[in-house]
Tab-separated table of C-alpha atoms in Angstrom:
chain	number	residue	atom	x	y	z
A	1391	MET	CA	84.710	137.016	91.555
A	1392	THR	CA	84.088	135.146	94.757
A	1393	SER	CA	85.397	131.576	94.510
A	1394	SER	CA	88.777	129.847	94.109
A	1395	ALA	CA	90.151	132.335	96.596
A	1396	GLU	CA	93.279	131.940	98.643
A	1397	PRO	CA	93.677	132.264	102.432
A	1398	GLY	CA	92.612	135.681	103.642
A	1399	ASP	CA	89.325	135.835	101.717
A	1400	GLY	CA	86.028	136.685	103.320
A	1401	ARG	CA	87.390	138.872	106.119
A	1402	SER	CA	85.488	142.043	106.906
A	1403	ASP	CA	88.683	143.817	107.880
A	1404	PRO	CA	91.588	142.157	106.058
A	1405	GLY	CA	94.934	142.817	107.670
A	1406	LEU	CA	98.343	143.057	106.060
A	1407	SER	CA	99.215	139.388	106.661
A	1408	ALA	CA	95.962	138.174	105.105
A	1409	ILE	CA	96.440	140.287	101.991
A	1410	MET	CA	100.130	139.466	101.619
A	1411	SER	CA	99.381	135.745	101.953
A	1412	GLU	CA	97.986	136.002	98.432
A	1413	ARG	CA	101.412	136.901	97.030
A	1414	ARG	CA	102.556	133.426	96.049
A	1415	HIS	CA	99.259	132.668	94.326
A	1416	LEU	CA	99.487	135.915	92.356
A	1417	ILE	CA	103.122	135.325	91.378
A	1418	ASN	CA	102.217	131.833	90.127
A	1419	LEU	CA	99.319	133.261	88.139
A	1420	GLY	CA	101.340	136.173	86.738
A	1421	TYR	CA	104.215	133.983	85.574
A	1422	ARG	CA	101.947	131.598	83.683
A	1423	LEU	CA	100.061	134.490	82.106
A	1424	THR	CA	103.120	136.503	81.026
A	1425	GLY	CA	105.975	133.987	80.762
A	1426	SER	CA	108.162	136.437	82.662
A	1427	LEU	CA	109.007	136.401	86.353
A	1428	ALA	CA	109.955	140.086	86.183
A	1429	ASP	CA	106.580	140.954	84.635
A	1430	ALA	CA	104.780	138.756	87.169
A	1431	GLU	CA	106.440	140.643	90.019
A	1432	ASP	CA	105.504	143.971	88.431
A	1433	VAL	CA	101.910	142.781	88.080
A	1434	VAL	CA	101.752	141.788	91.738
A	1435	GLN	CA	103.267	145.093	92.826
A	1436	GLU	CA	100.723	147.045	90.757
A	1437	THR	CA	97.889	144.882	92.107
A	1438	TYR	CA	98.855	145.618	95.705
A	1439	ALA	CA	99.317	149.300	94.885
A	1440	ARG	CA	95.712	149.441	93.690
A	1441	TRP	CA	94.502	147.656	96.822
A	1442	TYR	CA	96.248	150.077	99.158
A	1443	ALA	CA	95.124	153.067	97.084
A	1444	MET	CA	91.590	152.339	98.331
A	1445	SER	CA	90.264	153.652	101.610
A	1446	ALA	CA	89.797	151.302	104.548
A	1447	GLN	CA	86.050	151.562	104.045
A	1448	GLU	CA	86.367	150.531	100.389
A	1449	GLN	CA	88.567	147.591	101.355
A	1450	ARG	CA	86.107	146.382	103.983
A	1451	ALA	CA	83.309	146.518	101.428
A	1452	ILE	CA	85.050	143.873	99.311
A	1453	GLU	CA	83.594	140.491	100.235
A	1454	SER	CA	86.572	138.446	98.994
A	1455	PRO	CA	89.901	140.343	98.945
A	1456	GLY	CA	91.742	137.351	97.468
A	1457	ALA	CA	89.324	137.113	94.554
A	1458	TRP	CA	89.530	140.893	94.062
A	1459	LEU	CA	93.328	140.676	93.847
A	1460	VAL	CA	93.133	137.863	91.256
A	1461	THR	CA	90.644	139.836	89.170
A	1462	VAL	CA	92.841	142.934	89.164
A	1463	ALA	CA	96.026	140.946	88.485
A	1464	GLY	CA	94.334	139.096	85.618
A	1465	ARG	CA	93.222	142.340	83.995
A	1466	ILE	CA	96.693	143.847	84.343
A	1467	CYS	CA	98.184	140.725	82.722
A	1468	LEU	CA	95.662	140.910	79.885
A	1469	ASN	CA	96.685	144.504	79.140
A	1470	LEU	CA	100.356	143.615	79.500
A	1471	LEU	CA	100.057	140.758	77.007
A	1472	GLY	CA	98.533	143.099	74.457
A	1473	SER	CA	101.363	145.624	74.770
A	1474	ALA	CA	103.973	142.828	74.821
A	1475	ARG	CA	102.961	141.799	71.308
A	1476	VAL	CA	103.755	145.318	70.114
A	1477	ARG	CA	107.094	145.397	71.975
A	1478	ARG	CA	108.188	142.079	70.480
A	1479	GLU	CA	107.867	143.442	66.966
A	1480	THR	CA	111.153	145.261	67.637
A	1481	TYR	CA	112.734	142.521	69.777
A	1482	VAL	CA	116.071	141.323	68.403
A	1483	GLY	CA	115.820	137.639	67.497
A	1484	ASP	CA	113.393	135.146	69.024
A	1485	TRP	CA	111.658	135.778	72.329
A	1486	ILE	CA	111.703	132.836	74.767
A	1487	PRO	CA	109.824	132.793	78.094
A	1488	GLU	CA	111.995	133.645	81.072
A	1489	PRO	CA	113.443	130.503	82.700
A	1490	LEU	CA	112.526	130.005	86.332
A	1491	PRO	CA	115.294	130.544	88.897
A	1492	GLU	CA	115.099	127.007	90.266
A	1493	PRO	CA	118.770	126.026	89.905
A	1494	THR	CA	118.402	122.622	91.523
A	1495	GLU	CA	121.051	120.125	90.523
A	1496	TRP	CA	119.094	117.084	89.433
A	1497	ILE	CA	122.007	114.802	90.272
A	1498	THR	CA	122.359	115.804	93.918
A	1499	GLY	CA	119.062	117.580	94.559
A	1500	HIS	CA	121.056	120.493	95.977
A	1501	SER	CA	119.484	123.887	95.395
A	1502	GLY	CA	121.520	127.000	94.846
A	1503	ALA	CA	118.551	129.296	95.413
A	1504	GLY	CA	118.568	129.301	99.184
A	1505	GLY	CA	118.323	133.075	99.400
A	1506	ASN	CA	114.957	133.276	97.636
A	1507	ASP	CA	111.810	134.033	99.575
A	1508	PRO	CA	109.794	130.766	99.596
A	1509	ALA	CA	106.598	132.804	99.214
A	1510	ASP	CA	107.834	134.035	95.848
A	1511	ARG	CA	108.734	130.627	94.412
A	1512	ILE	CA	106.759	129.266	91.498
A	1513	THR	CA	104.902	125.996	92.012
A	1514	LEU	CA	106.267	123.587	89.412
A	1515	ASP	CA	103.977	121.516	87.190
A	1516	GLU	CA	103.426	120.944	83.472
A	1517	SER	CA	102.064	124.469	83.045
A	1518	VAL	CA	105.509	126.011	83.639
A	1519	THR	CA	107.591	123.766	81.380
A	1520	MET	CA	109.238	125.702	78.583
A	1521	ALA	CA	107.336	123.744	75.934
A	1522	PHE	CA	104.012	124.605	77.586
A	1523	LEU	CA	104.905	128.297	77.980
A	1524	VAL	CA	105.991	128.557	74.339
A	1525	VAL	CA	102.571	127.279	73.243
A	1526	LEU	CA	100.870	129.717	75.618
A	1527	ASP	CA	102.892	132.539	74.113
A	1528	ALA	CA	101.513	131.756	70.651
A	1529	MET	CA	97.934	132.267	71.860
A	1530	THR	CA	95.995	135.505	71.766
A	1531	PRO	CA	95.988	137.362	75.109
A	1532	ALA	CA	92.315	136.493	75.692
A	1533	GLU	CA	92.893	132.803	74.884
A	1534	ARG	CA	95.835	132.615	77.227
A	1535	VAL	CA	94.088	134.302	80.137
A	1536	ALA	CA	90.899	132.271	79.745
A	1537	PHE	CA	92.787	128.975	79.468
A	1538	VAL	CA	95.199	129.582	82.350
A	1539	LEU	CA	92.527	130.843	84.715
A	1540	HIS	CA	90.092	128.022	83.936
A	1541	ASP	CA	92.220	124.975	83.062
A	1542	VAL	CA	95.230	125.630	85.286
A	1543	PHE	CA	93.760	127.546	88.240
A	1544	ARG	CA	90.208	126.127	88.006
A	1545	TYR	CA	88.282	129.394	88.051
A	1546	PRO	CA	84.754	129.008	86.634
A	1547	PHE	CA	83.985	130.755	83.346
A	1548	GLY	CA	81.583	133.116	85.069
A	1549	GLU	CA	84.495	134.570	87.003
A	1550	VAL	CA	86.911	134.383	84.078
A	1551	SER	CA	84.495	136.519	82.073
A	1552	GLU	CA	84.856	139.342	84.617
A	1553	ILE	CA	88.568	139.488	83.843
A	1554	VAL	CA	88.548	138.906	80.093
A	1555	GLY	CA	85.560	141.182	79.517
A	1556	ARG	CA	83.637	138.634	77.446
A	1557	THR	CA	80.644	136.407	78.094
A	1558	PRO	CA	81.151	133.086	79.891
A	1559	ALA	CA	80.265	131.301	76.646
A	1560	ALA	CA	82.920	133.263	74.746
A	1561	CYS	CA	85.497	132.467	77.446
A	1562	ARG	CA	84.576	128.789	77.177
A	1563	GLN	CA	85.280	128.942	73.443
A	1564	LEU	CA	88.594	130.727	74.029
A	1565	ALA	CA	89.703	128.064	76.500
A	1566	SER	CA	88.602	125.299	74.130
A	1567	SER	CA	90.659	126.794	71.302
A	1568	ALA	CA	93.681	127.084	73.604
A	1569	ARG	CA	93.200	123.492	74.739
A	1570	ARG	CA	93.359	122.272	71.141
A	1571	ARG	CA	96.650	124.116	70.679
A	1572	ILE	CA	98.064	122.452	73.781
A	1573	ARG	CA	96.951	118.973	72.686
A	1574	THR	CA	98.416	119.434	69.198
A	1575	ALA	CA	101.784	120.578	70.535
A	1576	ARG	CA	102.062	118.174	73.478
A	1577	THR	CA	104.868	115.621	73.291
A	1578	PRO	CA	104.637	112.406	75.342
A	1579	ALA	CA	107.342	112.805	77.980
A	1580	GLY	CA	109.327	109.932	79.420
A	1581	PRO	CA	110.233	109.517	83.112
A	1582	GLY	CA	112.368	112.277	84.596
A	1583	ALA	CA	115.312	109.932	85.081
A	1584	GLU	CA	115.324	109.035	81.396
A	1585	GLN	CA	115.147	112.683	80.364
A	1586	ALA	CA	117.983	113.521	82.740
A	1587	ALA	CA	120.116	110.741	81.251
A	1588	ILE	CA	119.579	112.080	77.727
A	1589	VAL	CA	120.461	115.633	78.754
A	1590	ARG	CA	123.574	114.314	80.500
A	1591	GLN	CA	124.613	112.419	77.368
A	1592	PHE	CA	124.043	115.584	75.337
A	1593	ARG	CA	126.252	117.553	77.695
A	1594	THR	CA	129.026	114.936	77.505
A	1595	ALA	CA	128.896	114.772	73.715
A	1596	TRP	CA	128.798	118.555	73.445
A	1597	GLU	CA	131.816	119.048	75.694
A	1598	ALA	CA	133.670	116.413	73.659
A	1599	LYS	CA	132.587	118.087	70.387
A	1600	ASP	CA	131.397	114.639	69.302
A	1601	ILE	CA	129.192	115.510	66.337
A	1602	ASP	CA	128.114	111.920	65.659
A	1603	ALA	CA	127.009	111.437	69.253
A	1604	LEU	CA	125.119	114.733	69.180
A	1605	ILE	CA	123.326	113.734	65.972
A	1606	GLY	CA	122.347	110.441	67.607
A	1607	LEU	CA	120.741	112.301	70.514
A	1608	LEU	CA	118.856	114.835	68.390
A	1609	ASP	CA	115.627	114.241	66.521
A	1610	PRO	CA	116.297	114.648	62.762
A	1611	ALA	CA	113.711	117.459	62.744
A	1612	ALA	CA	114.914	119.053	65.989
A	1613	THR	CA	114.901	122.819	66.441
A	1614	ALA	CA	117.259	124.946	68.546
A	1615	THR	CA	116.091	128.456	69.401
A	1616	ALA	CA	118.135	131.085	71.202
A	1617	ASP	CA	117.183	134.341	72.900
A	1618	GLY	CA	119.874	136.968	73.287
A	1619	GLY	CA	117.573	139.971	73.044
A	1620	GLY	CA	120.310	141.862	71.226
A	1621	LEU	CA	122.314	141.869	74.472
A	1622	ALA	CA	124.243	138.617	74.005
A	1623	VAL	CA	125.813	136.956	70.987
A	1624	THR	CA	123.725	134.081	69.671
A	1625	HIS	CA	122.094	132.794	66.487
A	1626	LEU	CA	119.211	135.082	65.527
A	1627	HIS	CA	117.102	132.443	63.827
A	1628	PRO	CA	116.208	128.903	64.923
A	1629	ILE	CA	118.537	126.136	63.768
A	1630	VAL	CA	116.454	123.383	62.177
A	1631	GLY	CA	117.614	119.773	61.817
A	1632	GLY	CA	119.526	117.508	64.170
A	1633	GLU	CA	122.649	117.435	62.023
A	1634	GLN	CA	122.704	121.209	61.645
A	1635	ILE	CA	122.297	121.683	65.394
A	1636	ALA	CA	125.085	119.202	66.139
A	1637	HIS	CA	127.539	121.045	63.902
A	1638	ALA	CA	126.500	124.463	65.251
A	1639	TYR	CA	126.815	123.391	68.883
A	1640	ALA	CA	130.164	121.699	68.254
A	1641	GLU	CA	131.389	125.005	66.824
A	1642	ILE	CA	130.101	126.839	69.905
A	1643	ALA	CA	132.072	124.414	72.094
A	1644	ARG	CA	135.183	124.970	69.990
A	1645	VAL	CA	134.950	128.768	70.222
A	1646	SER	CA	134.146	128.886	73.946
A	1647	GLY	CA	136.923	126.452	74.830
A	1648	ASP	CA	137.602	126.065	78.547
A	1649	ARG	CA	135.868	129.333	79.446
A	1650	THR	CA	132.489	127.626	79.763
A	1651	THR	CA	131.464	125.110	82.398
A	1652	PHE	CA	128.122	123.316	82.563
A	1653	GLN	CA	125.880	122.410	85.460
A	1654	GLU	CA	122.958	120.000	85.271
A	1655	CYS	CA	120.014	121.899	86.722
A	1656	THR	CA	116.256	121.809	86.873
A	1657	VAL	CA	114.896	124.341	84.386
A	1658	ASN	CA	111.158	124.977	84.629
A	1659	GLY	CA	110.634	121.656	86.346
A	1660	LEU	CA	112.596	119.483	83.897
A	1661	PRO	CA	116.261	118.486	83.461
A	1662	GLY	CA	118.239	121.261	81.798
A	1663	LEU	CA	121.688	122.789	81.633
A	1664	VAL	CA	123.216	126.018	82.867
A	1665	ALA	CA	126.380	127.389	81.278
A	1666	GLN	CA	128.705	129.549	83.354
A	1667	GLN	CA	131.499	131.814	82.260
A	1668	ASN	CA	133.796	133.358	84.844
A	1669	GLY	CA	131.411	132.335	87.618
A	1670	THR	CA	128.429	134.053	86.000
A	1671	ILE	CA	125.479	132.278	84.415
A	1672	ALA	CA	125.664	132.995	80.693
A	1673	THR	CA	123.017	130.653	79.278
A	1674	VAL	CA	120.145	128.539	80.546
A	1675	PHE	CA	119.119	125.603	78.348
A	1676	ALA	CA	115.697	123.947	78.413
A	1677	PHE	CA	114.880	120.780	76.451
A	1678	GLU	CA	111.864	119.010	75.043
A	1679	ILE	CA	112.488	115.284	74.718
A	1680	ALA	CA	110.333	112.907	72.685
A	1681	GLY	CA	111.136	109.250	73.296
A	1682	ASP	CA	114.912	109.019	73.422
A	1683	ARG	CA	115.616	112.068	71.235
A	1684	ILE	CA	115.832	115.795	71.903
A	1685	ARG	CA	113.191	117.564	69.850
A	1686	ARG	CA	113.562	121.156	70.996
A	1687	ILE	CA	116.323	123.191	72.637
A	1688	TRP	CA	115.707	126.654	74.069
A	1689	ALA	CA	118.807	128.653	74.966
A	1690	VAL	CA	118.173	131.816	76.966
A	1691	ARG	CA	121.150	134.206	76.887
A	1692	ASN	CA	119.451	137.561	77.393
A	1693	PRO	CA	121.128	138.734	80.627
A	1694	GLU	CA	117.981	140.566	81.708
A	1695	LYS	CA	116.127	137.239	81.796
A	1696	LEU	CA	118.937	135.561	83.732
A	1697	ARG	CA	119.184	138.073	86.591
A	1698	PRO	CA	116.971	136.046	88.944
A	1699	TRP	CA	119.387	133.119	88.628
A	1700	GLY	CA	122.165	135.178	90.210
A	1701	VAL	CA	125.768	134.084	90.522
A	1702	ARG	CA	126.291	130.432	91.400
């Protein structure tokens, strides 16, 4: 694998700074491939461990260290995706991709993540929206890796085949199948300002327990999915139907009372909400909006997935 490499490639004697400059690229790749920032960080750590397990002579023999790191990280992700499918068979409730710790208030533009290392931040684009990640998660591991590497990161199929362990033609077919899934699931998105306004109206109606207003903001066929992982109280199965969601969320507001406060934040690059209880983030909400209606709500409550968000 010799192309699409990051800074630091092609050096006969790569130093620490050149190798570590690949970190952000690998984190971005790992998150899109696994849907988990924690897993992405583990993948990067394992990738670097394998690099430094080699002798200096072996390292110098590698023509493109950056490409080598991507190849190793991709293979680790492929194996991880296979084992993740087995683990999720015993997962309590629905599994939702881990929301990115980008708690930027989309009203003020103020970010509460000032302590994060910029090199570890995920580059935001369509490929990290919750809707996109959910579709990726429904793919086979090989489909997901082939599609992300080729369509998102622009690696040629000849290089993708080295990671997936299939012929370039087979990888092309995998990516094509994944592309059809993406096209089928894609919802035309309105301008960010319009989406933010709808999320704000939803928040206002929710806090007021205004069921009629909530129904008016929800698509009649809307779905609300929650992920507590067995570690937080939530509904175990998706709530289907705008009216059903409105009643369920109004009941949540009634039970939580004044203990919960909401903040309008960027969640995976789009307007979302963060719920706090006693100064701690309890839930992160991501939305998919079609036209002027909310079509999907994803509520992540599993505290293990919220650790990167910290205490606001």
